[in-house]
PDB file of C-alpha atoms in Angstrom:
ATOM      1  CA  UNK A 398     -51.802 -17.821  68.262  1.00 53.00           C
ATOM      2  CA  UNK A 399     -48.424 -16.160  68.661  1.00 48.00           C
ATOM      3  CA  UNK A 400     -46.725 -19.463  68.016  1.00 53.00           C
ATOM      4  CA  UNK A 401     -48.716 -20.040  64.823  1.00 57.00           C
ATOM      5  CA  UNK A 402     -47.937 -16.483  63.632  1.00 49.00           C
ATOM      6  CA  UNK A 403     -44.189 -17.003  64.137  1.00 51.00           C
ATOM      7  CA  UNK A 404     -44.445 -20.318  62.314  1.00 54.00           C
ATOM      8  CA  UNK A 405     -46.210 -18.700  59.314  1.00 56.00           C
ATOM      9  CA  UNK A 406     -43.638 -15.885  59.159  1.00 45.00           C
ATOM     10  CA  UNK A 407     -40.766 -18.360  59.155  1.00 49.00           C
ATOM     11  CA  UNK A 408     -42.417 -20.435  56.441  1.00 56.00           C
ATOM     12  CA  UNK A 409     -42.963 -17.326  54.303  1.00 53.00           C
ATOM     13  CA  UNK A 410     -39.343 -16.254  54.785  1.00 48.00           C
ATOM     14  CA  UNK A 411     -38.140 -19.688  53.648  1.00 53.00           C
ATOM     15  CA  UNK A 412     -40.229 -19.295  50.483  1.00 48.00           C
ATOM     16  CA  UNK A 413     -39.411 -15.672  49.638  1.00 47.00           C
ATOM     17  CA  UNK A 414     -35.730 -15.544  50.654  1.00 49.00           C
ATOM     18  CA  UNK A 415     -34.438 -17.389  47.524  1.00 51.00           C
ATOM     19  CA  UNK A 416     -36.567 -15.137  45.310  1.00 45.00           C
ATOM     20  CA  UNK A 417     -35.262 -12.063  47.099  1.00 46.00           C
ATOM     21  CA  UNK A 418     -31.678 -13.198  46.611  1.00 48.00           C
ATOM     22  CA  UNK A 419     -32.287 -13.768  42.891  1.00 46.00           C
ATOM     23  CA  UNK A 420     -33.733 -10.274  42.482  1.00 46.00           C
ATOM     24  CA  UNK A 421     -30.776  -8.769  44.351  1.00 48.00           C
ATOM     25  CA  UNK A 422     -28.265 -10.659  42.193  1.00 49.00           C
ATOM     26  CA  UNK A 423     -30.008  -9.612  38.979  1.00 52.00           C
ATOM     27  CA  UNK A 424     -30.101  -5.998  40.141  1.00 52.00           C
ATOM     28  CA  UNK A 425     -26.383  -6.070  40.921  1.00 50.00           C
ATOM     29  CA  UNK A 426     -25.573  -7.570  37.524  1.00 49.00           C
ATOM     30  CA  UNK A 427     -27.650  -4.925  35.740  1.00 49.00           C
ATOM     31  CA  UNK A 428     -26.022  -2.166  37.773  1.00 47.00           C
ATOM     32  CA  UNK A 429     -22.565  -3.564  37.048  1.00 47.00           C
ATOM     33  CA  UNK A 430     -23.280  -3.762  33.320  1.00 50.00           C
ATOM     34  CA  UNK A 431     -24.556  -0.197  33.246  1.00 46.00           C
ATOM     35  CA  UNK A 432     -21.525   0.967  35.196  1.00 43.00           C
ATOM     36  CA  UNK A 433     -19.208  -0.854  32.843  1.00 46.00           C
ATOM     37  CA  UNK A 434     -20.866   0.668  29.779  1.00 49.00           C
ATOM     38  CA  UNK A 435     -20.616   4.094  31.313  1.00 51.00           C
ATOM     39  CA  UNK A 436     -16.939   3.792  32.220  1.00 59.00           C
ATOM     40  CA  UNK A 437     -15.653   1.927  29.143  1.00 70.00           C
ATOM     41  CA  UNK A 438     -15.258   5.202  27.297  1.00 72.00           C
ATOM     42  CA  UNK A 439     -13.128   3.770  24.506  1.00 80.00           C
ATOM     43  CA  UNK A 440     -16.125   1.690  23.416  1.00 73.00           C
ATOM     44  CA  UNK A 441     -18.935   3.974  24.486  1.00 61.00           C
ATOM     45  CA  UNK A 442     -19.832   5.516  21.137  1.00 68.00           C
ATOM     46  CA  UNK A 443     -18.770   4.058  17.817  1.00 73.00           C
ATOM     47  CA  UNK A 444     -18.998   7.120  15.604  1.00 86.00           C
ATOM     48  CA  UNK A 445     -16.694   5.881  12.860  1.00 92.00           C
ATOM     49  CA  UNK A 446     -16.561   2.665  10.885  1.00 93.00           C
ATOM     50  CA  UNK A 447     -13.150   1.692   9.514  1.00 94.00           C
ATOM     51  CA  UNK A 448     -13.108   0.054   6.093  1.00 94.00           C
ATOM     52  CA  UNK A 449     -10.352  -0.752   3.625  1.00 95.00           C
ATOM     53  CA  UNK A 450     -11.009   0.030  -0.017  1.00 94.00           C
ATOM     54  CA  UNK A 451      -9.015  -1.573  -2.816  1.00 94.00           C
ATOM     55  CA  UNK A 452      -8.731   0.295  -6.107  1.00 93.00           C
ATOM     56  CA  UNK A 453      -7.292  -1.202  -9.267  1.00 93.00           C
ATOM     57  CA  UNK A 454      -5.763   0.990 -11.974  1.00 92.00           C
ATOM     58  CA  UNK A 455      -4.162   0.237 -15.340  1.00 92.00           C
ATOM     59  CA  UNK A 456      -0.532  -0.822 -15.685  1.00 91.00           C
ATOM     60  CA  UNK A 457      -0.726  -3.258 -12.734  1.00 92.00           C
ATOM     61  CA  UNK A 458      -1.063  -0.411 -10.228  1.00 94.00           C
ATOM     62  CA  UNK A 459      -3.419  -0.702  -7.275  1.00 95.00           C
ATOM     63  CA  UNK A 460      -4.170   1.213  -4.103  1.00 95.00           C
ATOM     64  CA  UNK A 461      -5.390   0.217  -0.651  1.00 96.00           C
ATOM     65  CA  UNK A 462      -7.023   3.025   1.323  1.00 96.00           C
ATOM     66  CA  UNK A 463      -8.259   3.005   4.901  1.00 97.00           C
ATOM     67  CA  UNK A 464     -11.450   5.045   5.286  1.00 96.00           C
ATOM     68  CA  UNK A 465     -13.170   6.391   8.402  1.00 94.00           C
ATOM     69  CA  UNK A 466     -16.904   6.706   7.716  1.00 93.00           C
ATOM     70  CA  UNK A 467     -19.537   8.298   9.970  1.00 86.00           C
ATOM     71  CA  UNK A 468     -23.206   7.363  10.083  1.00 78.00           C
ATOM     72  CA  UNK A 469     -23.819  10.480   7.992  1.00 78.00           C
ATOM     73  CA  UNK A 470     -21.497   9.032   5.314  1.00 75.00           C
ATOM     74  CA  UNK A 471     -18.902  11.715   5.952  1.00 82.00           C
ATOM     75  CA  UNK A 472     -15.629  10.062   4.870  1.00 91.00           C
ATOM     76  CA  UNK A 473     -11.940  10.804   5.250  1.00 93.00           C
ATOM     77  CA  UNK A 474      -8.905   8.672   4.485  1.00 93.00           C
ATOM     78  CA  UNK A 475      -6.185   7.614   6.911  1.00 96.00           C
ATOM     79  CA  UNK A 476      -3.639   5.034   5.720  1.00 96.00           C
ATOM     80  CA  UNK A 477      -2.854   4.286   2.108  1.00 96.00           C
ATOM     81  CA  UNK A 478      -0.696   1.868   0.157  1.00 97.00           C
ATOM     82  CA  UNK A 479       0.267   2.235  -3.489  1.00 96.00           C
ATOM     83  CA  UNK A 480       1.270  -1.034  -5.145  1.00 96.00           C
ATOM     84  CA  UNK A 481       2.933  -1.909  -8.439  1.00 95.00           C
ATOM     85  CA  UNK A 482       2.643  -5.586  -9.408  1.00 95.00           C
ATOM     86  CA  UNK A 483       1.460  -6.230  -5.809  1.00 92.00           C
ATOM     87  CA  UNK A 484       4.636  -4.691  -4.389  1.00 95.00           C
ATOM     88  CA  UNK A 485       4.241  -1.687  -2.092  1.00 96.00           C
ATOM     89  CA  UNK A 486       5.768   1.569  -3.319  1.00 96.00           C
ATOM     90  CA  UNK A 487       6.788   3.084   0.019  1.00 91.00           C
ATOM     91  CA  UNK A 488       7.742   6.435  -1.499  1.00 92.00           C
ATOM     92  CA  UNK A 489       4.029   6.989  -2.230  1.00 95.00           C
ATOM     93  CA  UNK A 490       2.518   5.203   0.768  1.00 97.00           C
ATOM     94  CA  UNK A 491       1.852   5.958   4.438  1.00 97.00           C
ATOM     95  CA  UNK A 492       0.711   3.144   6.721  1.00 98.00           C
ATOM     96  CA  UNK A 493       1.538   1.239   9.898  1.00 98.00           C
ATOM     97  CA  UNK A 494       1.966  -2.334  11.054  1.00 98.00           C
ATOM     98  CA  UNK A 495       0.571  -3.130  14.505  1.00 98.00           C
ATOM     99  CA  UNK A 496       1.106  -6.189  16.666  1.00 98.00           C
ATOM    100  CA  UNK A 497      -0.538  -6.600  20.097  1.00 98.00           C
ATOM    101  CA  UNK A 498       0.039  -9.387  22.638  1.00 98.00           C
ATOM    102  CA  UNK A 499      -1.231 -10.004  26.168  1.00 97.00           C
ATOM    103  CA  UNK A 500       1.334  -9.801  28.952  1.00 97.00           C
ATOM    104  CA  UNK A 501       1.396 -11.709  32.232  1.00 97.00           C
ATOM    105  CA  UNK A 502       0.474  -8.493  34.023  1.00 96.00           C
ATOM    106  CA  UNK A 503      -3.247  -8.061  34.611  1.00 96.00           C
ATOM    107  CA  UNK A 504      -4.978  -5.850  31.998  1.00 96.00           C
ATOM    108  CA  UNK A 505      -1.608  -4.931  30.443  1.00 98.00           C
ATOM    109  CA  UNK A 506      -0.877  -5.400  26.724  1.00 98.00           C
ATOM    110  CA  UNK A 507       2.351  -5.071  24.785  1.00 98.00           C
ATOM    111  CA  UNK A 508       2.364  -3.455  21.371  1.00 98.00           C
ATOM    112  CA  UNK A 509       4.805  -2.951  18.521  1.00 98.00           C
ATOM    113  CA  UNK A 510       3.930  -0.346  15.912  1.00 98.00           C
ATOM    114  CA  UNK A 511       5.945   0.398  12.788  1.00 98.00           C
ATOM    115  CA  UNK A 512       5.375   3.451  10.613  1.00 98.00           C
ATOM    116  CA  UNK A 513       6.059   3.145   6.896  1.00 97.00           C
ATOM    117  CA  UNK A 514       6.400   6.256   4.746  1.00 97.00           C
ATOM    118  CA  UNK A 515       8.581   7.812   2.071  1.00 96.00           C
ATOM    119  CA  UNK A 516      11.015   8.848   4.809  1.00 96.00           C
ATOM    120  CA  UNK A 517      11.357   5.355   6.247  1.00 95.00           C
ATOM    121  CA  UNK A 518      14.878   4.911   4.889  1.00 93.00           C
ATOM    122  CA  UNK A 519      16.010   8.501   5.305  1.00 95.00           C
ATOM    123  CA  UNK A 520      19.679   8.685   6.242  1.00 95.00           C
ATOM    124  CA  UNK A 521      19.566  10.357   9.633  1.00 96.00           C
ATOM    125  CA  UNK A 522      22.284  12.816  10.625  1.00 96.00           C
ATOM    126  CA  UNK A 523      22.620  16.406  11.769  1.00 95.00           C
ATOM    127  CA  UNK A 524      21.110  17.584   8.470  1.00 95.00           C
ATOM    128  CA  UNK A 525      18.296  15.040   8.256  1.00 97.00           C
ATOM    129  CA  UNK A 526      16.204  14.614  11.372  1.00 97.00           C
ATOM    130  CA  UNK A 527      13.131  12.499  11.944  1.00 98.00           C
ATOM    131  CA  UNK A 528      11.089  12.004  15.103  1.00 98.00           C
ATOM    132  CA  UNK A 529       8.157   9.615  15.424  1.00 98.00           C
ATOM    133  CA  UNK A 530       5.811   9.944  18.371  1.00 98.00           C
ATOM    134  CA  UNK A 531       3.018   7.554  19.292  1.00 98.00           C
ATOM    135  CA  UNK A 532       0.251   8.733  21.596  1.00 98.00           C
ATOM    136  CA  UNK A 533      -2.259   6.219  22.943  1.00 98.00           C
ATOM    137  CA  UNK A 534      -5.068   5.784  25.459  1.00 97.00           C
ATOM    138  CA  UNK A 535      -5.023   3.784  28.668  1.00 97.00           C
ATOM    139  CA  UNK A 536      -7.967   3.008  30.913  1.00 95.00           C
ATOM    140  CA  UNK A 537      -8.493   1.207  34.167  1.00 94.00           C
ATOM    141  CA  UNK A 538     -11.829   0.573  35.850  1.00 90.00           C
ATOM    142  CA  UNK A 539     -12.755   4.188  36.466  1.00 87.00           C
ATOM    143  CA  UNK A 540     -10.366   6.518  34.635  1.00 92.00           C
ATOM    144  CA  UNK A 541      -8.650   7.135  31.324  1.00 93.00           C
ATOM    145  CA  UNK A 542      -5.318   8.782  30.521  1.00 96.00           C
ATOM    146  CA  UNK A 543      -2.900   9.329  27.643  1.00 96.00           C
ATOM    147  CA  UNK A 544       0.689   8.182  27.241  1.00 98.00           C
ATOM    148  CA  UNK A 545       3.364   9.069  24.694  1.00 98.00           C
ATOM    149  CA  UNK A 546       6.497   7.313  23.447  1.00 98.00           C
ATOM    150  CA  UNK A 547       8.834   8.536  20.737  1.00 98.00           C
ATOM    151  CA  UNK A 548      11.918   7.653  18.735  1.00 98.00           C
ATOM    152  CA  UNK A 549      14.442   9.732  16.793  1.00 97.00           C
ATOM    153  CA  UNK A 550      16.381   6.765  15.460  1.00 96.00           C
ATOM    154  CA  UNK A 551      13.845   4.127  14.429  1.00 96.00           C
ATOM    155  CA  UNK A 552      10.439   3.901  12.754  1.00 96.00           C
ATOM    156  CA  UNK A 553       9.467   1.058  15.102  1.00 97.00           C
ATOM    157  CA  UNK A 554       8.121   1.777  18.594  1.00 98.00           C
ATOM    158  CA  UNK A 555       7.459  -0.690  21.407  1.00 98.00           C
ATOM    159  CA  UNK A 556       4.990   0.207  24.146  1.00 98.00           C
ATOM    160  CA  UNK A 557       2.701  -1.164  26.842  1.00 98.00           C
ATOM    161  CA  UNK A 558      -0.818  -0.036  27.607  1.00 98.00           C
ATOM    162  CA  UNK A 559      -3.542  -0.810  30.119  1.00 98.00           C
ATOM    163  CA  UNK A 560      -7.157  -1.572  29.316  1.00 97.00           C
ATOM    164  CA  UNK A 561      -9.373  -2.976  32.043  1.00 95.00           C
ATOM    165  CA  UNK A 562     -12.074  -4.185  29.638  1.00 93.00           C
ATOM    166  CA  UNK A 563     -10.391  -5.529  26.499  1.00 94.00           C
ATOM    167  CA  UNK A 564      -7.418  -4.945  24.197  1.00 95.00           C
ATOM    168  CA  UNK A 565      -9.036  -1.959  22.477  1.00 95.00           C
ATOM    169  CA  UNK A 566      -6.365   0.517  21.384  1.00 97.00           C
ATOM    170  CA  UNK A 567      -6.824   4.106  20.229  1.00 97.00           C
ATOM    171  CA  UNK A 568      -3.848   6.243  19.305  1.00 97.00           C
ATOM    172  CA  UNK A 569      -2.126   8.462  16.804  1.00 97.00           C
ATOM    173  CA  UNK A 570       1.224   8.400  15.022  1.00 98.00           C
ATOM    174  CA  UNK A 571       2.954  11.726  14.475  1.00 97.00           C
ATOM    175  CA  UNK A 572       6.033  11.969  12.262  1.00 98.00           C
ATOM    176  CA  UNK A 573       8.106  15.137  11.962  1.00 97.00           C
ATOM    177  CA  UNK A 574      10.873  15.235   9.344  1.00 98.00           C
ATOM    178  CA  UNK A 575      13.289  18.147   9.073  1.00 97.00           C
ATOM    179  CA  UNK A 576      15.839  18.327   6.252  1.00 97.00           C
ATOM    180  CA  UNK A 577      18.359  21.121   5.898  1.00 95.00           C
ATOM    181  CA  UNK A 578      18.580  22.483   2.396  1.00 93.00           C
ATOM    182  CA  UNK A 579      19.758  25.506   0.429  1.00 92.00           C
ATOM    183  CA  UNK A 580      17.346  27.495  -1.733  1.00 89.00           C
ATOM    184  CA  UNK A 581      18.530  30.573  -3.625  1.00 90.00           C
ATOM    185  CA  UNK A 582      21.779  30.461  -1.667  1.00 90.00           C
ATOM    186  CA  UNK A 583      19.858  30.620   1.594  1.00 92.00           C
ATOM    187  CA  UNK A 584      19.914  27.943   4.272  1.00 92.00           C
ATOM    188  CA  UNK A 585      16.403  26.615   4.703  1.00 94.00           C
ATOM    189  CA  UNK A 586      14.670  23.755   6.496  1.00 94.00           C
ATOM    190  CA  UNK A 587      12.312  21.478   4.613  1.00 94.00           C
ATOM    191  CA  UNK A 588       9.612  20.291   7.027  1.00 96.00           C
ATOM    192  CA  UNK A 589       7.186  17.416   6.503  1.00 96.00           C
ATOM    193  CA  UNK A 590       4.578  16.300   9.028  1.00 95.00           C
ATOM    194  CA  UNK A 591       2.442  13.174   8.958  1.00 96.00           C
ATOM    195  CA  UNK A 592      -0.415  12.173  11.276  1.00 96.00           C
ATOM    196  CA  UNK A 593      -2.087   8.762  11.137  1.00 97.00           C
ATOM    197  CA  UNK A 594      -4.836   7.514  13.433  1.00 97.00           C
ATOM    198  CA  UNK A 595      -4.292   4.110  15.036  1.00 98.00           C
ATOM    199  CA  UNK A 596      -7.170   1.760  15.900  1.00 97.00           C
ATOM    200  CA  UNK A 597      -7.504  -1.992  16.212  1.00 96.00           C
ATOM    201  CA  UNK A 598     -11.320  -2.134  16.102  1.00 93.00           C
ATOM    202  CA  UNK A 599     -13.544  -1.862  13.048  1.00 92.00           C
ATOM    203  CA  UNK A 600     -15.607   0.819  14.807  1.00 92.00           C
ATOM    204  CA  UNK A 601     -14.170   3.636  16.888  1.00 92.00           C
ATOM    205  CA  UNK A 602     -14.472   7.101  18.341  1.00 89.00           C
ATOM    206  CA  UNK A 603     -10.755   7.784  18.416  1.00 92.00           C
ATOM    207  CA  UNK A 604     -10.198  10.330  21.178  1.00 90.00           C
ATOM    208  CA  UNK A 605      -7.298  11.939  19.312  1.00 93.00           C
ATOM    209  CA  UNK A 606      -9.621  13.201  16.587  1.00 87.00           C
ATOM    210  CA  UNK A 607     -10.534  16.157  18.795  1.00 82.00           C
ATOM    211  CA  UNK A 608      -6.910  17.238  19.130  1.00 83.00           C
ATOM    212  CA  UNK A 609      -5.926  16.500  15.522  1.00 83.00           C
ATOM    213  CA  UNK A 610      -8.895  17.950  13.649  1.00 78.00           C
ATOM    214  CA  UNK A 611      -6.708  18.465  10.584  1.00 80.00           C
ATOM    215  CA  UNK A 612      -6.987  14.715   9.949  1.00 84.00           C
ATOM    216  CA  UNK A 613     -10.666  15.177   9.137  1.00 82.00           C
ATOM    217  CA  UNK A 614      -9.639  17.450   6.288  1.00 85.00           C
ATOM    218  CA  UNK A 615      -8.374  14.396   4.391  1.00 87.00           C
ATOM    219  CA  UNK A 616     -11.701  14.075   2.613  1.00 85.00           C
ATOM    220  CA  UNK A 617     -11.882  11.043   0.377  1.00 84.00           C
ATOM    221  CA  UNK A 618     -12.833  11.457  -3.267  1.00 78.00           C
ATOM    222  CA  UNK A 619     -12.114   9.145  -6.152  1.00 67.00           C
ATOM    223  CA  UNK A 620      -9.530  10.481  -8.580  1.00 66.00           C
ATOM    224  CA  UNK A 621     -11.238   9.516 -11.836  1.00 57.00           C
ATOM    225  CA  UNK A 622      -8.197  10.541 -13.855  1.00 57.00           C
ATOM    226  CA  UNK A 623      -6.434   7.415 -12.649  1.00 59.00           C
ATOM    227  CA  UNK A 624      -9.059   5.205 -14.257  1.00 47.00           C
ATOM    228  CA  UNK A 625      -8.088   5.138 -17.894  1.00 48.00           C
ATOM    229  CA  UNK A 626     -10.060   3.473 -20.600  1.00 41.00           C
ATOM    230  CA  UNK A 627      -8.810   0.084 -21.767  1.00 39.00           C
ATOM    231  CA  UNK A 628     -10.214   0.597 -25.277  1.00 36.00           C
TER     232      UNK A 628
END
């Protein structure tokens, strides 16, 4: 009897062991996926959709505007380009060019970002000063941190960032321009500041929005005065 009992137990183990292994593997996969979703904070909640709107005005003038739109249809603008005969008028535009490539280092990406604005060709000296700072997010498997790079001589910045999950990039460009001037025989400083969000996904919850809440004040409304009748 004991021998038959051992034989039955062994036969049952041979039958159930593969099924048990399958259940364990599936459980591990599900747990890993849930863990990944929980940790991948740059992709956890997509609160904003990024869209580009093209507006055409009379006299061969057009405008390209980047909009951040929430699910509640709350909209603010970020980048913009003003064009005349399809040529960008940089004195009235503020936008960036972004190029991202994968490096040979694991989970490390190289980026080049260039800020274009009316001060792009400002002659820099002791009376005209411009500093561009780029802040961006990094994340490994279980943590996230911020990094900053800046330049006082160029509007192009090279950087590297880490993302364990994908090449998702969230950042912000900050430009500070100071120009010495004289007003009413008094030495003054003319200050101009520009902040532009940086994302490479069509949906985002850019972490810098919490620190730069003033960006949300750029509410988007159509300027109907620009649309003149053709009659």
